[in-house]
Amino acid sequence: MKWAGSGWACAVVMAVASFSATPAGAQELSEKATRTFMEYAWTLTPERFTRPNGETILIDKTKRDDVMVPLDVAREVIRAGRLSAHAQVCGLAQEQGDNHSSLMRRQSQSKKWSPQQMVYINQLHLTVVMLLTGRIKLVEKPDDVKGDAKEVVVAEEAQKAAQTCTAEQKEKVKELIAAYVKSGPALASSTAPAATGTTPAAQTK
């Protein structure tokens, strides 16, 4: 997907930089930044998704408004994605999986969303994780004369950016995820870590 001009590109770069600067606190994204993450997730949302039980969910990409979720819900998903990203950087696989499962179970039990919207919610979470951990990026289209159209792509190799996690940050992330999980519906006892290092739309609950 091309981005018209560099505005969206700048917005997401600034959003990622500011949103990942401190360990998963209560920092709130602006509306523009939130919509930027939402646009990324929509770009990477597949037209067909097959659940582990074999059920296939079809998404009509010409009916975007039918799949989108409200801004406040998107912010909640992005916050959860940020926690998952910090957990991944800190090597907290179990906590990362629990955090994702708690998010998806909350949204599922709310009974507000269609199967297509649930796929999108999962995709938004995964997109945030992949952006913050350097697994997707913006690239310029080679045939773009102006040089300002951008395309969202999955990095061919994991980007080993200088991401560190101190012992203090690790404990803070564990505490935040524990509190988040505790405040939601009970999880199954055998929660599996989320496979957030895979390509977009590779997982759903």
One Martini backbone bead per residue (centre of mass of N, CA, C, O) as a GRO file, in nm:
protein
  205
    1MET     BB    1   0.096   0.036   0.022
    2LYS     BB    2   0.038   0.365  -0.025
    3TRP     BB    3   0.153   0.681   0.085
    4ALA     BB    4   0.036   1.004   0.101
    5GLY     BB    5   0.305   1.100   0.169
    6SER     BB    6   0.490   1.180   0.482
    7GLY     BB    7   0.292   1.205   0.724
    8TRP     BB    8   0.246   0.910   0.816
    9ALA     BB    9   0.539   0.833   0.850
   10CYS     BB   10   0.604   1.041   1.068
   11ALA     BB   11   0.389   0.958   1.271
   12VAL     BB   12   0.491   0.665   1.323
   13VAL     BB   13   0.778   0.728   1.406
   14MET     BB   14   0.700   0.906   1.648
   15ALA     BB   15   0.523   0.699   1.792
   16VAL     BB   16   0.734   0.481   1.835
   17ALA     BB   17   0.945   0.649   1.982
   18SER     BB   18   0.758   0.746   2.221
   19PHE     BB   19   0.614   0.465   2.298
   20SER     BB   20   0.919   0.317   2.349
   21ALA     BB   21   1.085   0.489   2.564
   22THR     BB   22   0.902   0.362   2.786
   23PRO     BB   23   0.787   0.141   3.021
   24ALA     BB   24   0.471   0.060   2.989
   25GLY     BB   25   0.275   0.288   3.049
   26ALA     BB   26   0.024   0.562   3.040
   27GLN     BB   27   0.070   0.645   2.767
   28GLU     BB   28  -0.083   0.851   2.521
   29LEU     BB   29  -0.220   0.856   2.220
   30SER     BB   30  -0.290   1.007   1.958
   31GLU     BB   31  -0.513   1.009   1.713
   32LYS     BB   32  -0.314   1.000   1.476
   33ALA     BB   33  -0.139   0.767   1.578
   34THR     BB   34  -0.362   0.560   1.606
   35ARG     BB   35  -0.448   0.567   1.302
   36THR     BB   36  -0.177   0.471   1.199
   37PHE     BB   37  -0.179   0.190   1.319
   38MET     BB   38  -0.449   0.111   1.186
   39GLU     BB   39  -0.346   0.131   0.895
   40TYR     BB   40  -0.133  -0.081   0.910
   41ALA     BB   41  -0.318  -0.317   0.991
   42TRP     BB   42  -0.496  -0.303   0.738
   43THR     BB   43  -0.275  -0.357   0.529
   44LEU     BB   44  -0.210  -0.655   0.685
   45THR     BB   45  -0.483  -0.759   0.632
   46PRO     BB   46  -0.641  -1.025   0.535
   47GLU     BB   47  -0.884  -1.183   0.325
   48ARG     BB   48  -0.786  -1.457   0.464
   49PHE     BB   49  -0.879  -1.665   0.752
   50THR     BB   50  -0.753  -1.945   0.943
   51ARG     BB   51  -0.839  -2.132   1.181
   52PRO     BB   52  -0.746  -2.396   1.376
   53ASN     BB   53  -1.048  -2.530   1.320
   54GLY     BB   54  -1.088  -2.435   0.991
   55GLU     BB   55  -1.205  -2.170   0.990
   56THR     BB   56  -1.316  -1.925   0.755
   57ILE     BB   57  -1.225  -1.581   0.712
   58LEU     BB   58  -1.370  -1.314   0.542
   59ILE     BB   59  -1.228  -1.009   0.392
   60ASP     BB   60  -1.348  -0.705   0.280
   61LYS     BB   61  -1.139  -0.450   0.158
   62THR     BB   62  -1.393  -0.256   0.064
   63LYS     BB   63  -1.500  -0.275   0.391
   64ARG     BB   64  -1.358  -0.114   0.628
   65ASP     BB   65  -1.585  -0.009   0.830
   66ASP     BB   66  -1.672  -0.313   0.911
   67VAL     BB   67  -1.377  -0.368   1.067
   68MET     BB   68  -1.349  -0.151   1.236
   69VAL     BB   69  -1.269   0.020   1.535
   70PRO     BB   70  -1.276   0.206   1.785
   71LEU     BB   71  -1.052   0.421   1.919
   72ASP     BB   72  -1.055   0.314   2.216
   73VAL     BB   73  -0.998   0.021   2.137
   74ALA     BB   74  -0.736   0.065   1.987
   75ARG     BB   75  -0.580   0.173   2.229
   76GLU     BB   76  -0.596  -0.085   2.393
   77VAL     BB   77  -0.449  -0.263   2.189
   78ILE     BB   78  -0.188  -0.096   2.178
   79ARG     BB   79  -0.113  -0.124   2.473
   80ALA     BB   80  -0.090  -0.431   2.462
   81GLY     BB   81   0.126  -0.436   2.240
   82ARG     BB   82   0.340  -0.291   2.402
   83LEU     BB   83   0.367  -0.500   2.623
   84SER     BB   84   0.447  -0.732   2.435
   85ALA     BB   85   0.704  -0.599   2.331
   86HIS     BB   86   0.848  -0.576   2.603
   87ALA     BB   87   0.839  -0.878   2.664
   88GLN     BB   88   1.011  -0.964   2.423
   89VAL     BB   89   1.266  -0.800   2.493
   90CYS     BB   90   1.269  -0.947   2.794
   91GLY     BB   91   1.192  -1.261   2.761
   92LEU     BB   92   0.855  -1.287   2.816
   93ALA     BB   93   0.673  -1.528   2.694
   94GLN     BB   94   0.440  -1.585   2.891
   95GLU     BB   95   0.346  -1.293   2.930
   96GLN     BB   96   0.292  -1.237   2.634
   97GLY     BB   97   0.070  -1.453   2.601
   98ASP     BB   98  -0.118  -1.353   2.828
   99ASN     BB   99  -0.168  -1.071   2.719
  100HIS     BB  100  -0.298  -1.153   2.451
  101SER     BB  101  -0.521  -1.338   2.567
  102SER     BB  102  -0.660  -1.122   2.737
  103LEU     BB  103  -0.740  -0.937   2.511
  104MET     BB  104  -0.906  -1.143   2.338
  105ARG     BB  105  -1.104  -1.226   2.562
  106ARG     BB  106  -1.233  -0.958   2.614
  107GLN     BB  107  -1.337  -0.911   2.323
  108SER     BB  108  -1.501  -1.172   2.299
  109GLN     BB  109  -1.685  -1.130   2.565
  110SER     BB  110  -1.828  -0.865   2.462
  111LYS     BB  111  -1.989  -0.921   2.191
  112LYS     BB  112  -1.919  -0.680   1.955
  113TRP     BB  113  -1.768  -0.865   1.742
  114SER     BB  114  -1.675  -0.971   1.460
  115PRO     BB  115  -1.470  -1.189   1.310
  116GLN     BB  116  -1.327  -0.964   1.149
  117GLN     BB  117  -1.263  -0.781   1.396
  118MET     BB  118  -1.091  -0.989   1.548
  119VAL     BB  119  -0.871  -1.003   1.338
  120TYR     BB  120  -0.798  -0.704   1.354
  121ILE     BB  121  -0.722  -0.689   1.650
  122ASN     BB  122  -0.493  -0.891   1.626
  123GLN     BB  123  -0.341  -0.730   1.406
  124LEU     BB  124  -0.286  -0.476   1.570
  125HIS     BB  125  -0.118  -0.605   1.785
  126LEU     BB  126   0.100  -0.728   1.596
  127THR     BB  127   0.188  -0.465   1.459
  128VAL     BB  128   0.298  -0.326   1.710
  129VAL     BB  129   0.510  -0.534   1.779
  130MET     BB  130   0.663  -0.521   1.503
  131LEU     BB  131   0.733  -0.223   1.513
  132LEU     BB  132   0.883  -0.219   1.801
  133THR     BB  133   1.084  -0.474   1.688
  134GLY     BB  134   1.154  -0.438   1.364
  135ARG     BB  135   0.962  -0.632   1.152
  136ILE     BB  136   0.854  -0.363   1.039
  137LYS     BB  137   0.846  -0.130   0.753
  138LEU     BB  138   0.949   0.142   0.566
  139VAL     BB  139   0.934   0.189   0.209
  140GLU     BB  140   1.043   0.283  -0.093
  141LYS     BB  141   0.942   0.315  -0.398
  142PRO     BB  142   1.127   0.276  -0.684
  143ASP     BB  143   0.894   0.424  -0.881
  144ASP     BB  144   0.916   0.684  -0.705
  145VAL     BB  145   0.977   1.003  -0.787
  146LYS     BB  146   0.927   1.170  -0.517
  147GLY     BB  147   0.983   0.985  -0.252
  148ASP     BB  148   0.688   0.972  -0.059
  149ALA     BB  149   0.613   0.683  -0.095
  150LYS     BB  150   0.485   0.419   0.102
  151GLU     BB  151   0.563   0.085   0.233
  152VAL     BB  152   0.453  -0.199   0.386
  153VAL     BB  153   0.687  -0.427   0.536
  154VAL     BB  154   0.843  -0.726   0.580
  155ALA     BB  155   1.106  -0.823   0.721
  156GLU     BB  156   1.337  -1.060   0.630
  157GLU     BB  157   1.479  -0.970   0.892
  158ALA     BB  158   1.556  -0.935   1.195
  159GLN     BB  159   1.580  -0.642   1.381
  160LYS     BB  160   1.872  -0.569   1.570
  161ALA     BB  161   1.818  -0.361   1.772
  162ALA     BB  162   1.888  -0.143   2.040
  163GLN     BB  163   1.753  -0.357   2.270
  164THR     BB  164   1.679  -0.319   2.611
  165CYS     BB  165   1.669  -0.496   2.945
  166THR     BB  166   1.632  -0.445   3.252
  167ALA     BB  167   1.560  -0.568   3.553
  168GLU     BB  168   1.359  -0.343   3.620
  169GLN     BB  169   1.193  -0.356   3.357
  170LYS     BB  170   1.110  -0.651   3.377
  171GLU     BB  171   0.946  -0.624   3.639
  172LYS     BB  172   0.750  -0.410   3.537
  173VAL     BB  173   0.626  -0.576   3.309
  174LYS     BB  174   0.525  -0.806   3.487
  175GLU     BB  175   0.336  -0.632   3.659
  176LEU     BB  176   0.158  -0.514   3.433
  177ILE     BB  177   0.057  -0.786   3.322
  178ALA     BB  178  -0.060  -0.902   3.579
  179ALA     BB  179  -0.270  -0.675   3.617
  180TYR     BB  180  -0.413  -0.710   3.346
  181VAL     BB  181  -0.497  -1.006   3.376
  182LYS     BB  182  -0.649  -0.978   3.651
  183SER     BB  183  -0.869  -0.764   3.525
  184GLY     BB  184  -0.962  -1.008   3.370
  185PRO     BB  185  -1.031  -1.285   3.242
  186ALA     BB  186  -0.983  -1.597   3.275
  187LEU     BB  187  -0.738  -1.820   3.203
  188ALA     BB  188  -0.600  -2.066   3.077
  189SER     BB  189  -0.362  -2.279   3.208
  190SER     BB  190  -0.245  -2.322   2.888
  191THR     BB  191  -0.076  -2.076   2.795
  192ALA     BB  192   0.053  -1.965   2.499
  193PRO     BB  193   0.279  -1.822   2.339
  194ALA     BB  194   0.316  -1.569   2.130
  195ALA     BB  195   0.374  -1.544   1.768
  196THR     BB  196   0.523  -1.238   1.704
  197GLY     BB  197   0.756  -1.331   1.479
  198THR     BB  198   0.560  -1.339   1.265
  199THR     BB  199   0.355  -1.289   1.038
  200PRO     BB  200   0.094  -1.135   0.964
  201ALA     BB  201  -0.189  -1.314   1.062
  202ALA     BB  202  -0.071  -1.585   1.227
  203GLN     BB  203  -0.288  -1.506   1.453
  204THR     BB  204  -0.554  -1.628   1.676
  205LYS     BB  205  -0.843  -1.646   1.919
   0.00000   0.00000   0.00000
